[in-house]
Coordinates of C-alpha atoms in Angstrom, one line a residue:
X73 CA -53.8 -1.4 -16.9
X74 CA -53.9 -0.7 -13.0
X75 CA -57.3 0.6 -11.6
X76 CA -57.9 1.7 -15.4
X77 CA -63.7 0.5 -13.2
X78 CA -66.8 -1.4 -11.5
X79 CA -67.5 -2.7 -14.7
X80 CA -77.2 -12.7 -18.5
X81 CA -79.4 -19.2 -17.9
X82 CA -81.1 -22.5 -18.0
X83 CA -81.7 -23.7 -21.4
X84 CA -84.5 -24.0 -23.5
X85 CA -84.7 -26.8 -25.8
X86 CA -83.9 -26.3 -29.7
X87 CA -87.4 -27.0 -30.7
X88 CA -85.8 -26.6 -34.6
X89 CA -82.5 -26.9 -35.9
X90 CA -82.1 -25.6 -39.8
X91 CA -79.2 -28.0 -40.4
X92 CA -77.5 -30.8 -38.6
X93 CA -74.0 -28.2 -38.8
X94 CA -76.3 -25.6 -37.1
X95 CA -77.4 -28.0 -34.2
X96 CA -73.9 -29.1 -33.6
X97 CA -72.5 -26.0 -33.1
X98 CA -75.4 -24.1 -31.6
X99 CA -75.3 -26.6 -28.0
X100 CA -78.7 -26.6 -28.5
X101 CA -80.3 -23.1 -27.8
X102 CA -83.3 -21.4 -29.6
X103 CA -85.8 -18.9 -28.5
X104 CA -85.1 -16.7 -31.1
X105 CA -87.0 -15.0 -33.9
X106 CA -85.5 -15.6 -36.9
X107 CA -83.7 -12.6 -37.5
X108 CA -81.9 -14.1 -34.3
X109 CA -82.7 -11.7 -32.1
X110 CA -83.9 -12.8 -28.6
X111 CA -88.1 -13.6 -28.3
X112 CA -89.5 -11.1 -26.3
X113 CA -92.6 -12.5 -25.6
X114 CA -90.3 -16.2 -24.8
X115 CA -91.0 -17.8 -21.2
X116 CA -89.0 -16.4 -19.1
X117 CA -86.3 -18.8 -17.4
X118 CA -87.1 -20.8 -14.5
X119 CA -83.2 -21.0 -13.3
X120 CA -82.3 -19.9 -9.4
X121 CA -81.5 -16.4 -10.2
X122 CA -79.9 -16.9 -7.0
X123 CA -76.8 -19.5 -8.5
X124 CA -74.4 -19.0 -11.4
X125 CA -76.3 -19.9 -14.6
X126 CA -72.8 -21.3 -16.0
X127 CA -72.0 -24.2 -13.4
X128 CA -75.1 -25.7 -15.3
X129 CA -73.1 -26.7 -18.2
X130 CA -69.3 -27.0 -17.9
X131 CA -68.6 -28.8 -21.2
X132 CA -66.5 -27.4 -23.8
X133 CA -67.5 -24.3 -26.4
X134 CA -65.1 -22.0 -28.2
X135 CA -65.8 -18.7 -28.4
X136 CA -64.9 -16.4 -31.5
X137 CA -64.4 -12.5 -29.3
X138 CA -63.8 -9.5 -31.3
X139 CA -61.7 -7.2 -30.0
X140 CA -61.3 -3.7 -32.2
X141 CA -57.9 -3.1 -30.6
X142 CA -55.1 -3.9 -33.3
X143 CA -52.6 -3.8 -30.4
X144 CA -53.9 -6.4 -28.1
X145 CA -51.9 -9.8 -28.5
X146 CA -53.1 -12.1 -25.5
X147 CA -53.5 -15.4 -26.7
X148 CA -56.2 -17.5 -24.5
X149 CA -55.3 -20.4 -23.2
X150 CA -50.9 -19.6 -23.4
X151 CA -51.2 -19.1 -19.4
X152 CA -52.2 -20.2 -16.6
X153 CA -54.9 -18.3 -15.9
X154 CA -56.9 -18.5 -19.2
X155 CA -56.8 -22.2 -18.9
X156 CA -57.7 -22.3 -15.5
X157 CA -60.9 -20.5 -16.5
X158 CA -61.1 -22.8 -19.3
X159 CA -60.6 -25.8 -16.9
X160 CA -63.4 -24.7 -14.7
X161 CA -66.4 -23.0 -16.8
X162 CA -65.4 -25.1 -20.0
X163 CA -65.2 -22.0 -22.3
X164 CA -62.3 -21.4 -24.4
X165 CA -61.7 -18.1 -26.3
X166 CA -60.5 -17.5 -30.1
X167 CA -59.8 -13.7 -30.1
X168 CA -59.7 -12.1 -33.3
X169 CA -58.0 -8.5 -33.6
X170 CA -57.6 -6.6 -36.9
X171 CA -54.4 -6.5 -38.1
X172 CA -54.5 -2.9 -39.3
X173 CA -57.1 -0.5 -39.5
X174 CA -59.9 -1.1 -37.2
X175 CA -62.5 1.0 -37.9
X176 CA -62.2 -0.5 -41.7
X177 CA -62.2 -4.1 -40.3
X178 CA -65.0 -3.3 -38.3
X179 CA -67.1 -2.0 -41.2
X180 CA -66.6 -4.5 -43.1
X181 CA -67.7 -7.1 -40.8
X182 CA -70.8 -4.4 -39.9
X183 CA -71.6 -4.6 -43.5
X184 CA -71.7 -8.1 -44.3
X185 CA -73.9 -8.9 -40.8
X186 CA -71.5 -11.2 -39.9
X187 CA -70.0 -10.9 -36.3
X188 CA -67.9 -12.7 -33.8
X189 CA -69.6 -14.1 -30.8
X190 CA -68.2 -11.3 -28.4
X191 CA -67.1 -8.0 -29.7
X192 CA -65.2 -5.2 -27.4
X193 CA -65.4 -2.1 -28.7
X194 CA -64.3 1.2 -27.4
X195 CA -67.5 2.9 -25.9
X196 CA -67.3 6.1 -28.0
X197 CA -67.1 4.2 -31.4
X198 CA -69.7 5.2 -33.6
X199 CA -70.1 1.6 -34.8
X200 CA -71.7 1.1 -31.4
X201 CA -75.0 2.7 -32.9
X202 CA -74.5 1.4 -36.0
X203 CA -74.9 -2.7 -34.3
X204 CA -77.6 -1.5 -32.1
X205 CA -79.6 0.0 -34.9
X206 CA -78.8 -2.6 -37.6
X207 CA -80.2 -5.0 -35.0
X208 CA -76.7 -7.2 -35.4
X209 CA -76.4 -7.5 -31.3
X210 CA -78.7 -9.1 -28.8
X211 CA -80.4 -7.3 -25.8
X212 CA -78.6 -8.5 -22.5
X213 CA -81.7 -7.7 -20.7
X214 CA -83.3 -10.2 -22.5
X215 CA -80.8 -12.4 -22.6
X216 CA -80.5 -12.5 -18.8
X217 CA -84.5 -12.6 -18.5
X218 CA -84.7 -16.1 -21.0
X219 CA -81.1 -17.7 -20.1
X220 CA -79.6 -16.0 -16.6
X221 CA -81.3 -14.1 -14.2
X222 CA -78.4 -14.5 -12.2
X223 CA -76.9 -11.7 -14.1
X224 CA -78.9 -8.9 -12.1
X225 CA -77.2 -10.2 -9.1
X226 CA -73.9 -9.4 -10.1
X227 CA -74.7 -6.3 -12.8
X228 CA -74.5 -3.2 -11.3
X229 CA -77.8 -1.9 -11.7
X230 CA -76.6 2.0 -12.1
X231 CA -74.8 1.0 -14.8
X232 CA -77.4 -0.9 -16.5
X233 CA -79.8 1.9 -16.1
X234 CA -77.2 4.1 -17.5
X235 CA -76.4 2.4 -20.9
X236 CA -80.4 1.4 -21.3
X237 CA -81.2 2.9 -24.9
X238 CA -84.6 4.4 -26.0
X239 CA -86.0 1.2 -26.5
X240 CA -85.8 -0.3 -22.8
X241 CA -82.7 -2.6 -23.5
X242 CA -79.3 -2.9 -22.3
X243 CA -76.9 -3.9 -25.8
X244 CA -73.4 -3.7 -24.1
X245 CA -71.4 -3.9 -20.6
X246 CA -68.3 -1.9 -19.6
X247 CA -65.4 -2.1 -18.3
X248 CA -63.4 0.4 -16.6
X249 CA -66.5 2.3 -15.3
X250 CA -67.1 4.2 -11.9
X251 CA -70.7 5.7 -10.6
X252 CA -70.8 8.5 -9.0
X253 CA -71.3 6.6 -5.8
X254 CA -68.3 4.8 -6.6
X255 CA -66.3 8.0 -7.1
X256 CA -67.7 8.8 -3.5
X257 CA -66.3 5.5 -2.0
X258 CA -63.1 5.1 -3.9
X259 CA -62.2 8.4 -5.6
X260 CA -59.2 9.2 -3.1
X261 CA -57.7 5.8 -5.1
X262 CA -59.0 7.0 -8.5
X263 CA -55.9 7.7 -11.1
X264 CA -56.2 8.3 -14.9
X265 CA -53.8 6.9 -17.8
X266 CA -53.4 10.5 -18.9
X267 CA -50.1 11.9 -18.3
X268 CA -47.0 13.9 -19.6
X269 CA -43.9 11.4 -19.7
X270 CA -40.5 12.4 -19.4
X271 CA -37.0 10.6 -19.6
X272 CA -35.7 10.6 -15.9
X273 CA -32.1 10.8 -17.0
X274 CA -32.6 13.4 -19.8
X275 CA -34.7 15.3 -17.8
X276 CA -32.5 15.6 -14.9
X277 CA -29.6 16.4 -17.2
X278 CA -30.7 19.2 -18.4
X279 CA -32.1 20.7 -15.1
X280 CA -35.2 19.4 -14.4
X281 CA -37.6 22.5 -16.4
X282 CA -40.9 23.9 -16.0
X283 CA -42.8 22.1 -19.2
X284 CA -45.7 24.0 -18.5
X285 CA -45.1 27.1 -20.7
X286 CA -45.0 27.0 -24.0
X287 CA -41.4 28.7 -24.0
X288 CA -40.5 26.2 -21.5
X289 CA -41.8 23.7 -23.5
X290 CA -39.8 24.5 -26.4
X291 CA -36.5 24.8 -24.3
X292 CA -36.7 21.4 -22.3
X293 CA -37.2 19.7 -26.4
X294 CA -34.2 22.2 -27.8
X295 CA -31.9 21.1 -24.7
X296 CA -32.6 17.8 -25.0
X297 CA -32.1 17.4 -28.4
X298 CA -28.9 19.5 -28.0
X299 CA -27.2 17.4 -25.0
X300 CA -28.9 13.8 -26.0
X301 CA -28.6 13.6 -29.8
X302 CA -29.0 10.4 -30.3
X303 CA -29.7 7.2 -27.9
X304 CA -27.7 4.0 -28.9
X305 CA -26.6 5.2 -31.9
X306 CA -30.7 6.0 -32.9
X307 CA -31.3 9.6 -33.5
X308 CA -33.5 11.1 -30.2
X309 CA -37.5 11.5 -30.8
X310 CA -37.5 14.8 -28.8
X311 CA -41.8 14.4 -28.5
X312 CA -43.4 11.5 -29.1
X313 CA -47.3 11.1 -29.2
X314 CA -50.2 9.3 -29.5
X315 CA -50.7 7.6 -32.9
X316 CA -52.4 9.7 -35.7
X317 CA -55.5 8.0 -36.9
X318 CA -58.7 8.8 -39.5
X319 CA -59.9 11.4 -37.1
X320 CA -56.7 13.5 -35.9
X321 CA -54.5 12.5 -32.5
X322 CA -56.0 12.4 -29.2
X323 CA -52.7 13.1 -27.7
X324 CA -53.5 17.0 -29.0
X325 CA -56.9 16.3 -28.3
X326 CA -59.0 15.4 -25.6
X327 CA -55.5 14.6 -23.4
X328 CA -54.2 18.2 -24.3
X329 CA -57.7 19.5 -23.3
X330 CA -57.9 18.1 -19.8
X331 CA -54.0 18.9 -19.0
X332 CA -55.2 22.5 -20.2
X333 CA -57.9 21.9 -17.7
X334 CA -60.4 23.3 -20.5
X335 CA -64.4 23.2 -19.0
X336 CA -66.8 20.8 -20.8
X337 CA -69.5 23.2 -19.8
X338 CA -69.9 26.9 -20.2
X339 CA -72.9 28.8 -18.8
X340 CA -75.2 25.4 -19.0
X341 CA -73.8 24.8 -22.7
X342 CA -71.5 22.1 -24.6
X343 CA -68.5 24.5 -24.5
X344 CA -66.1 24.4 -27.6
X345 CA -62.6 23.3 -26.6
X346 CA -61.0 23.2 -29.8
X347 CA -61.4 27.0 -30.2
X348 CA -60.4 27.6 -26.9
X349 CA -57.4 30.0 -26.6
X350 CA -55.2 28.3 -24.5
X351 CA -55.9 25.3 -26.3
X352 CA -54.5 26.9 -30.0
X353 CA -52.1 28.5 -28.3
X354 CA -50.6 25.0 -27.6
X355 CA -51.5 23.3 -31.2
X356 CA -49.2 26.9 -32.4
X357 CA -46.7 25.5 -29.9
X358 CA -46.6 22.5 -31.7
X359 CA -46.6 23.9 -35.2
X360 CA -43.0 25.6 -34.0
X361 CA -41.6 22.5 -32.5
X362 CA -42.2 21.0 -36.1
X363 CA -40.7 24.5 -37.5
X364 CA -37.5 24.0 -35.0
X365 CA -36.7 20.2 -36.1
X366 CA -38.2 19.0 -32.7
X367 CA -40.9 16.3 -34.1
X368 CA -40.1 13.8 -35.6
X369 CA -41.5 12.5 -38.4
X370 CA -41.9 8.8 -37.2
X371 CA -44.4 10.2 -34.7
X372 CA -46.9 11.4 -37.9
X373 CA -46.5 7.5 -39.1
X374 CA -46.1 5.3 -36.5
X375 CA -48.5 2.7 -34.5
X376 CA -48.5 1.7 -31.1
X377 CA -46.0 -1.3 -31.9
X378 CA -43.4 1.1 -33.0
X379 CA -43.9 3.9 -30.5
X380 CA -43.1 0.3 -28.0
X381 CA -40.5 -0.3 -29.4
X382 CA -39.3 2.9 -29.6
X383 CA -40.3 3.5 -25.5
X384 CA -38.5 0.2 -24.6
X385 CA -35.4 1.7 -26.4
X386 CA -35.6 5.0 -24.8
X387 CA -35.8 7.1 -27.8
X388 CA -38.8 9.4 -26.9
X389 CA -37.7 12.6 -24.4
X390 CA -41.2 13.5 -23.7
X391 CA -44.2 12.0 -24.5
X392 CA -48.4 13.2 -24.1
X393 CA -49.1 9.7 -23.0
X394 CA -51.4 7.0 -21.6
X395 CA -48.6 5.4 -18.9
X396 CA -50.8 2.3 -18.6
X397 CA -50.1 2.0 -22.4
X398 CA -46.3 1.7 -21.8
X399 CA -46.2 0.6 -18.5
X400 CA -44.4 -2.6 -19.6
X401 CA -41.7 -1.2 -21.8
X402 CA -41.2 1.2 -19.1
X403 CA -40.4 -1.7 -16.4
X404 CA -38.1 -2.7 -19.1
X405 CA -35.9 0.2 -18.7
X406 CA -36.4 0.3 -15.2
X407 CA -34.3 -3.5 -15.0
X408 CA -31.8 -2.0 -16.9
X409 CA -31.5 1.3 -15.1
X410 CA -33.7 3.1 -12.7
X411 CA -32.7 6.4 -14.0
X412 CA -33.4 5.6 -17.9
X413 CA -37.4 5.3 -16.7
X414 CA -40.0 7.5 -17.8
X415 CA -41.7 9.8 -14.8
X416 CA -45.0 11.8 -14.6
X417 CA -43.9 15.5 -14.1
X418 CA -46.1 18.5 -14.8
X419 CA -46.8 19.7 -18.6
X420 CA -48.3 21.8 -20.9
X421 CA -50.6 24.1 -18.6
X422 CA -53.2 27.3 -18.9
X423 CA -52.2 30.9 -18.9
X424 CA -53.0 30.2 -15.8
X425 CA -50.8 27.5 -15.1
X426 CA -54.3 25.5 -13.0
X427 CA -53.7 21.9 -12.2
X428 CA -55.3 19.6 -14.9
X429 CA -58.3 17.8 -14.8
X430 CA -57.6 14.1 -15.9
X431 CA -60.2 11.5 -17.0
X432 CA -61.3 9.3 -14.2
X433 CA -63.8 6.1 -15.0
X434 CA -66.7 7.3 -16.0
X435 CA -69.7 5.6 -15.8
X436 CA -70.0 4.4 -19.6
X437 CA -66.8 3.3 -19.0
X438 CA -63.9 2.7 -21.6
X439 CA -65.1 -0.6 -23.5
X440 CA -68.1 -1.8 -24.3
X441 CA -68.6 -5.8 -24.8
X442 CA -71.5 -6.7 -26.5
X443 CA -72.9 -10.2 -27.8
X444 CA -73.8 -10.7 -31.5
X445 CA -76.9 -12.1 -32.5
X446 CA -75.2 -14.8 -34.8
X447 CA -73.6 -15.7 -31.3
X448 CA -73.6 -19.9 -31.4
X449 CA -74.7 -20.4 -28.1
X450 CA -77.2 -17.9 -26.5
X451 CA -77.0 -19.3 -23.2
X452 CA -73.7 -20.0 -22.7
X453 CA -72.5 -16.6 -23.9
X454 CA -74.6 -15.0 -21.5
X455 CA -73.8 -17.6 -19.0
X456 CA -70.2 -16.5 -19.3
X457 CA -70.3 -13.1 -19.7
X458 CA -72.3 -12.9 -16.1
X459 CA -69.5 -14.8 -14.8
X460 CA -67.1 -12.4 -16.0
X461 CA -68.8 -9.7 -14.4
X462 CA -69.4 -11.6 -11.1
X463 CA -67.2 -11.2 -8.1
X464 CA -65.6 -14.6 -8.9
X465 CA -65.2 -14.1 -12.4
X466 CA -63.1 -10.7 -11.8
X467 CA -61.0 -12.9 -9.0
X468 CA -60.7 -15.4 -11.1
X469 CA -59.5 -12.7 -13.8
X470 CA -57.4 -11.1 -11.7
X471 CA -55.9 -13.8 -9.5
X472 CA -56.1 -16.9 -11.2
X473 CA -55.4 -20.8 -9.4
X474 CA -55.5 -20.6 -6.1
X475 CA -52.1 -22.7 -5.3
X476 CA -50.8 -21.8 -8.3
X477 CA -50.8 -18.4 -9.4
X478 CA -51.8 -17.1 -5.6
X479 CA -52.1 -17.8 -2.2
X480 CA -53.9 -16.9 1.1
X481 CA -50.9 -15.1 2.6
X482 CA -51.6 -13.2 5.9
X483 CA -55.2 -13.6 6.1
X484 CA -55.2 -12.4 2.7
X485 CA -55.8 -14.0 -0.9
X486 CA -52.8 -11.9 -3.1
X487 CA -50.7 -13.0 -6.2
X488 CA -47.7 -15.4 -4.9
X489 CA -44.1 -13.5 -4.4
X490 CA -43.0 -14.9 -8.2
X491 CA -45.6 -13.7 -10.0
X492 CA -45.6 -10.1 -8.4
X493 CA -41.8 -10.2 -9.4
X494 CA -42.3 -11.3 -12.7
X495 CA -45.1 -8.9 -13.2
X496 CA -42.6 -6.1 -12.1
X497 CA -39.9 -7.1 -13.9
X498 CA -41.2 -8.1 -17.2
X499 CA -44.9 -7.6 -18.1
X500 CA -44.8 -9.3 -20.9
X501 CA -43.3 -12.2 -20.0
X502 CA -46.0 -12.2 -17.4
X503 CA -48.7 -12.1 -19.1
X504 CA -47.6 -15.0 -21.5
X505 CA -46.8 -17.4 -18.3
X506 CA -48.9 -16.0 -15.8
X507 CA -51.7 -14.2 -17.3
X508 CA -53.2 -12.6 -14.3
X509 CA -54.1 -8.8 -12.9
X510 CA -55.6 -7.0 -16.0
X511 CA -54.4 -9.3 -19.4
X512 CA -57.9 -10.0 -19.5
X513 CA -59.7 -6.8 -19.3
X514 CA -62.4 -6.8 -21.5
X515 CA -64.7 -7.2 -18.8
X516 CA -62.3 -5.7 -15.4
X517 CA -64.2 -4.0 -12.6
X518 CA -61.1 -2.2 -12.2
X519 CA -62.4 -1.0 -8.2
X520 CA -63.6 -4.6 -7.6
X521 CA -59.9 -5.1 -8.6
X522 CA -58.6 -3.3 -5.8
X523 CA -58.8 -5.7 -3.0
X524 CA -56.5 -7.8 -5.6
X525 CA -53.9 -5.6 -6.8
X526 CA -50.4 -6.3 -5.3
X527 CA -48.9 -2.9 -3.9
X528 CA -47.5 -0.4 -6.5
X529 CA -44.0 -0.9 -7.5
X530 CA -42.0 1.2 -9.2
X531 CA -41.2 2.5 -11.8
X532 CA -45.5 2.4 -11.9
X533 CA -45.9 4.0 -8.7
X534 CA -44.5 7.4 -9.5
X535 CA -46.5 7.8 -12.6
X536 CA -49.6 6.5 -11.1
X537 CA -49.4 8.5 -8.1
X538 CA -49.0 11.5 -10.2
X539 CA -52.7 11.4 -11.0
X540 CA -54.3 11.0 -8.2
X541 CA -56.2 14.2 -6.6
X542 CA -56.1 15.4 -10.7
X543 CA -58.5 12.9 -11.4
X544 CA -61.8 13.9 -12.2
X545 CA -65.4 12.2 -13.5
X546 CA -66.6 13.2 -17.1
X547 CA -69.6 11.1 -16.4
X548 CA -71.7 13.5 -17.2
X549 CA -70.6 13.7 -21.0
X550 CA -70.1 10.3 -21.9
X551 CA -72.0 9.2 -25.1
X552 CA -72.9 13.0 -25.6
X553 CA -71.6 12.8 -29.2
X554 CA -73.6 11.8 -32.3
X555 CA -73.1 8.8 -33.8
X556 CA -74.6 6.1 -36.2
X557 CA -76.6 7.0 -39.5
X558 CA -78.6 10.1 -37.6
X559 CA -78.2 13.4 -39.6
X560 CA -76.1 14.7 -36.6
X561 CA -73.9 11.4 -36.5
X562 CA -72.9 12.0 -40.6
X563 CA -72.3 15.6 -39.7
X564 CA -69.9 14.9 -36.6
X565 CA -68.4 11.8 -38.4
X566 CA -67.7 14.4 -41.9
X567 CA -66.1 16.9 -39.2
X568 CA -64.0 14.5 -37.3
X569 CA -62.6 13.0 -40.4
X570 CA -61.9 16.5 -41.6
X571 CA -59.9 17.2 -38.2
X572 CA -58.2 13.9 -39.0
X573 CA -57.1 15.3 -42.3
X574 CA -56.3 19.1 -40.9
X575 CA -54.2 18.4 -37.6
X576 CA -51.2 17.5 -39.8
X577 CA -51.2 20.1 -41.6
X578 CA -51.4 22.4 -39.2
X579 CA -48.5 21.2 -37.4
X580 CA -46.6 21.6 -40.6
X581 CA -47.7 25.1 -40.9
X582 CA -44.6 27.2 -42.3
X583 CA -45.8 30.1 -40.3
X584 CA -48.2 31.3 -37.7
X585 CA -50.2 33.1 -40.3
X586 CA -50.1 30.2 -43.0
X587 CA -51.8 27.8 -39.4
X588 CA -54.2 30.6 -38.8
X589 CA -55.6 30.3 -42.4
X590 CA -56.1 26.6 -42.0
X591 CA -57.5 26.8 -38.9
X592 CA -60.2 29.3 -39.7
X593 CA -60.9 27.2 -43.1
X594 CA -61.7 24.0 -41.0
X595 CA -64.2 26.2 -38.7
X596 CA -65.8 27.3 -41.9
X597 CA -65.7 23.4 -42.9
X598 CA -67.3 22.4 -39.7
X599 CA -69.9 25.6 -40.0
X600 CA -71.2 24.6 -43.1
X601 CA -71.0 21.0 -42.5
X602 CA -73.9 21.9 -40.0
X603 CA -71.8 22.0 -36.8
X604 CA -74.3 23.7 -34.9
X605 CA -76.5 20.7 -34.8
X606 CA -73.9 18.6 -33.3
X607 CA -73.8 20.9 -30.7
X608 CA -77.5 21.0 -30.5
X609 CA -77.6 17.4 -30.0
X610 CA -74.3 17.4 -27.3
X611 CA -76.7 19.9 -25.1
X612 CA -79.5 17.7 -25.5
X613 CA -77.5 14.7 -24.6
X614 CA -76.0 16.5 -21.3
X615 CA -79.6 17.5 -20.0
X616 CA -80.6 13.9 -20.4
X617 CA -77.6 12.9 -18.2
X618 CA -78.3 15.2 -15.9
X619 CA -81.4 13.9 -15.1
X620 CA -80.1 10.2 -15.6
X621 CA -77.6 11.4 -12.8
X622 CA -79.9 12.6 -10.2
X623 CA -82.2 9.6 -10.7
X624 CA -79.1 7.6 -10.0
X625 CA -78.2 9.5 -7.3
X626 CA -82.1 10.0 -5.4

């Protein structure tokens, strides 16, 4: 993921270790009320808050890291540069990824109290409450206070004081995230994964349509299907989306909603997208793509490892799409033809027909990584989380070995000529060998990044470009949703797991009519689910960032 945002140690001696197992592993590190959260009322640390807390210890510790993305396969320590962070900071990472269903994986672990060291979860997730308030993950403030002070020279202080909760603390760092300062400095540069994919060959075939209409719409899938039945003997996926989950397809969601260029705000109020004309308009489009044999049924079923498959084949003719999430596939088809890529061309639009409004970072950004309070070592995780975020960490991230992996080539430091190539050529292959630019992203400062990133090549570019100037900040309506065990979070959660169950069936509709009853059953669902105070709560939310913002911003 290109530019996807500016995203706490001297020890304390274990005064008491429970077992000789627990002192072995644990390096050590106490401080800690029994419940193992951090002692707030501990001696704060006496390390120079002016040097890297880790370069006190180098030796080695293995690290179990959560990370509640069943697609992400990046084994530490297979290239070069996760052993050359291993080599010099003596950490070593076991990732652990569930193999299906991540909300249920993460549940279960939620329920039992038992988590990894690390754990990255999407910021939005409403299992992000549920640690916080379950007390399963440590403060970072307090970490960085008892173990690392260096970590306030390196944390971004707006976003700290962004993501500080009701109680004073600080329980999670993103990545991916911009302030509105840094939308000021880098926003020309600022792209967005959303886009509307289409085949370059198929497209061009068949004349090159206006998508943006529904009727257009509708014609560029019919002539497609017509001309390009099938693609190496595999019948043609005329649309393909994202995958359908528990809570509906965000693909026909908020992606739809930002290419519709739908507000988030009417008249100083959390405006409702979903009833938004334009936006059923475009769900009814769908429902008669389905009635017209135009989707597929794999796309109801499959998960991202299918749809990459089925990208690196060629199968899809148009997708609603995150191109960072196929960008790899799609240099795939590029070696094998330039004109069998995928390209970012204008899609479904408003009546009328406004340029959309992608998500840009925000400043909550897109992941969260948080530290458990069952971590092994205290002082060590935050030791190396603040090198993570550090300007050397993120190098080190993005660039590797010097001599190895890159070089200072014209007064510049920049990924050697083989790598870039290989990176171009076959991401995956890259990121096994080489594992540089963003395989480790958990952490990324994706506009620190930029000083890093070799030029844009194609077939990357011309997706990428496509966003910029239709990039936009939502800033102002991250975490504005309910979540957790709050009578507002089990009303939105009972809603979005009705939407989950209604979207489907919508698009399988027989008729217009037979989608309009369904449609107005889910509103009545969601009205006497208690809807309204969601929305209650979502204008509460946006006042308080509102003034957040302008505190930020004095």
């Amino acid at each position: 993921m290109r530019r996807a945002r500016k995203y706490l140690m001297a020890a304390f001696s274990l005064l008491l270790c429970f077992t000789i197992v627990a002192c072995s592993s644990n390096n050590g590190k106490s401080n800690s009320n029994s419940n193992g959260s951090v002692n707030e009322n501990a001696e704060a640390s006496t390390a120079d808050p002016n040097e890297p807390g880790w370069r006190s210890k180098t030796d080695p510790i293995t690290f179990d890291w959560y990370i509640n993305f069943s697609w992400f396969g990046a084994k530490w320590g297979e290239d070069l540069t996760s052993q050359y962070i291993t080599k010099k900071t003596g950490v070593s990472v076991n990732f652990i990824v569930p193999p299906g269903n991540e909300n249920e994986k993460l549940n279960t672990m939620i329920a039992s109290g038992d988590l990894p060291d690390f754990i990255t979860i999407d910021v939005s997730n409403d299992a992000v409450k549920k640690m916080i308030e379950g007390e399963l993950v440590l403060p970072l403030n307090q970490l960085a206070d008892q173990y690392d002070p260096y970590f306030y020279k390196v944390a971004d202080p707006a976003k700290l004081a962004w993501l500080k909760q009701d109680d004073g603390h600080v329980y999670g760092y993103p990545n991916a995230s911009s302030s509105s300062e840094d939308f000021k400095k880098y926003g020309q540069n600022f792209t967005s994964a959303q886009t509307f994919l289409v085949k370059k060959d198929m497209y061009e075939a068949i004349g090159s349509p206006d998508m943006r209409t529904p009727e257009g719409f509708l014609n560029a899938l019919k002539a497609a299907k017509e001309k390009f039945p099938e693609v190496n003997g595999q019948p043609l996926i005329p649309l393909g989306l994202q995958e359908f989950t528990d809570v509906g397809n965000n693909a026909l969601g908020d992606h739809l909603m930002n290419f519709l260029a739908l507000p988030r705000e009417k008249d100083g109020k959390v405006y409702d997208r979903t009833t938004d004309p334009d936006y059923v308009a475009w769900l009814k489009t769908f429902r008669e793509a389905n009635e017209l044999g135009l989707l597929s049924k794999d796309i109801f079923i499959d998960k991202r490892p299918q749809m990459e498959e089925k990208i690196a084949q060629g199968r899809y003719f148009a997708m609603i799409y995150q191109r960072t999430d196929m960008s790899a596939q799609n240099a795939t088809l590029y070696q094998q033809d330039p004109n069998s890529v995928y390209i970012a061309v204008d899609g479904p639009a408003n009546t009328n027909l406004d340029q959309p409004t992608l998500s840009g970072p925000g400043i909550g950004g897109w992941t969260l990584t948080m530290i458990s309070k069952k971590v092994k070592d205290k002082e060590r995780a935050m030791q190396f989380l603040s090198y993570m975020v550090s300007e050397e960490g993120q190098k080190d991230a993005s660039l590797g070995e010097k001599g190895v992996t890159y070089d200072s080539i014209d007064g510049k430091d920049q990924l050697k000529p083989e790598v870039v190539e290989l990176m171009n050529k076959d991401g995956a292959a890259s990121g096994k060998k080489y594992g540089v630019s963003y395989q480790y992203w958990m952490l990324m400062d994706t506009n620190m990044r930029m000083q890093w990133d070799p030029p844009a090549a194609e077939p990357g570019k011309q997706v990428e470009d496509w966003t910029k100037g239709k990039t936009v900040s939502f800033s102002l309506y991250d975490g504005i949703n309910p979540t957790g065990t709050s009578e507002e979070g089990i009303i939105a959660n009972k809603v979005n797991q009705q939407w989950g169950k209604v979207l489907p069936k919508l698009m399988f509709a027989k008729l217009d009519n037979e989608f309009d009853k369904i449609f107005a059953d889910y509103l009545e669902f969601r009205k006497d689910a208690g809807y309204e105070k969601v929305e209650a709560y979502q204008n509460a939310q946006i006042e308080k960032n509102k003034k957040k913002m302008e505190e930020l911003n004095q």
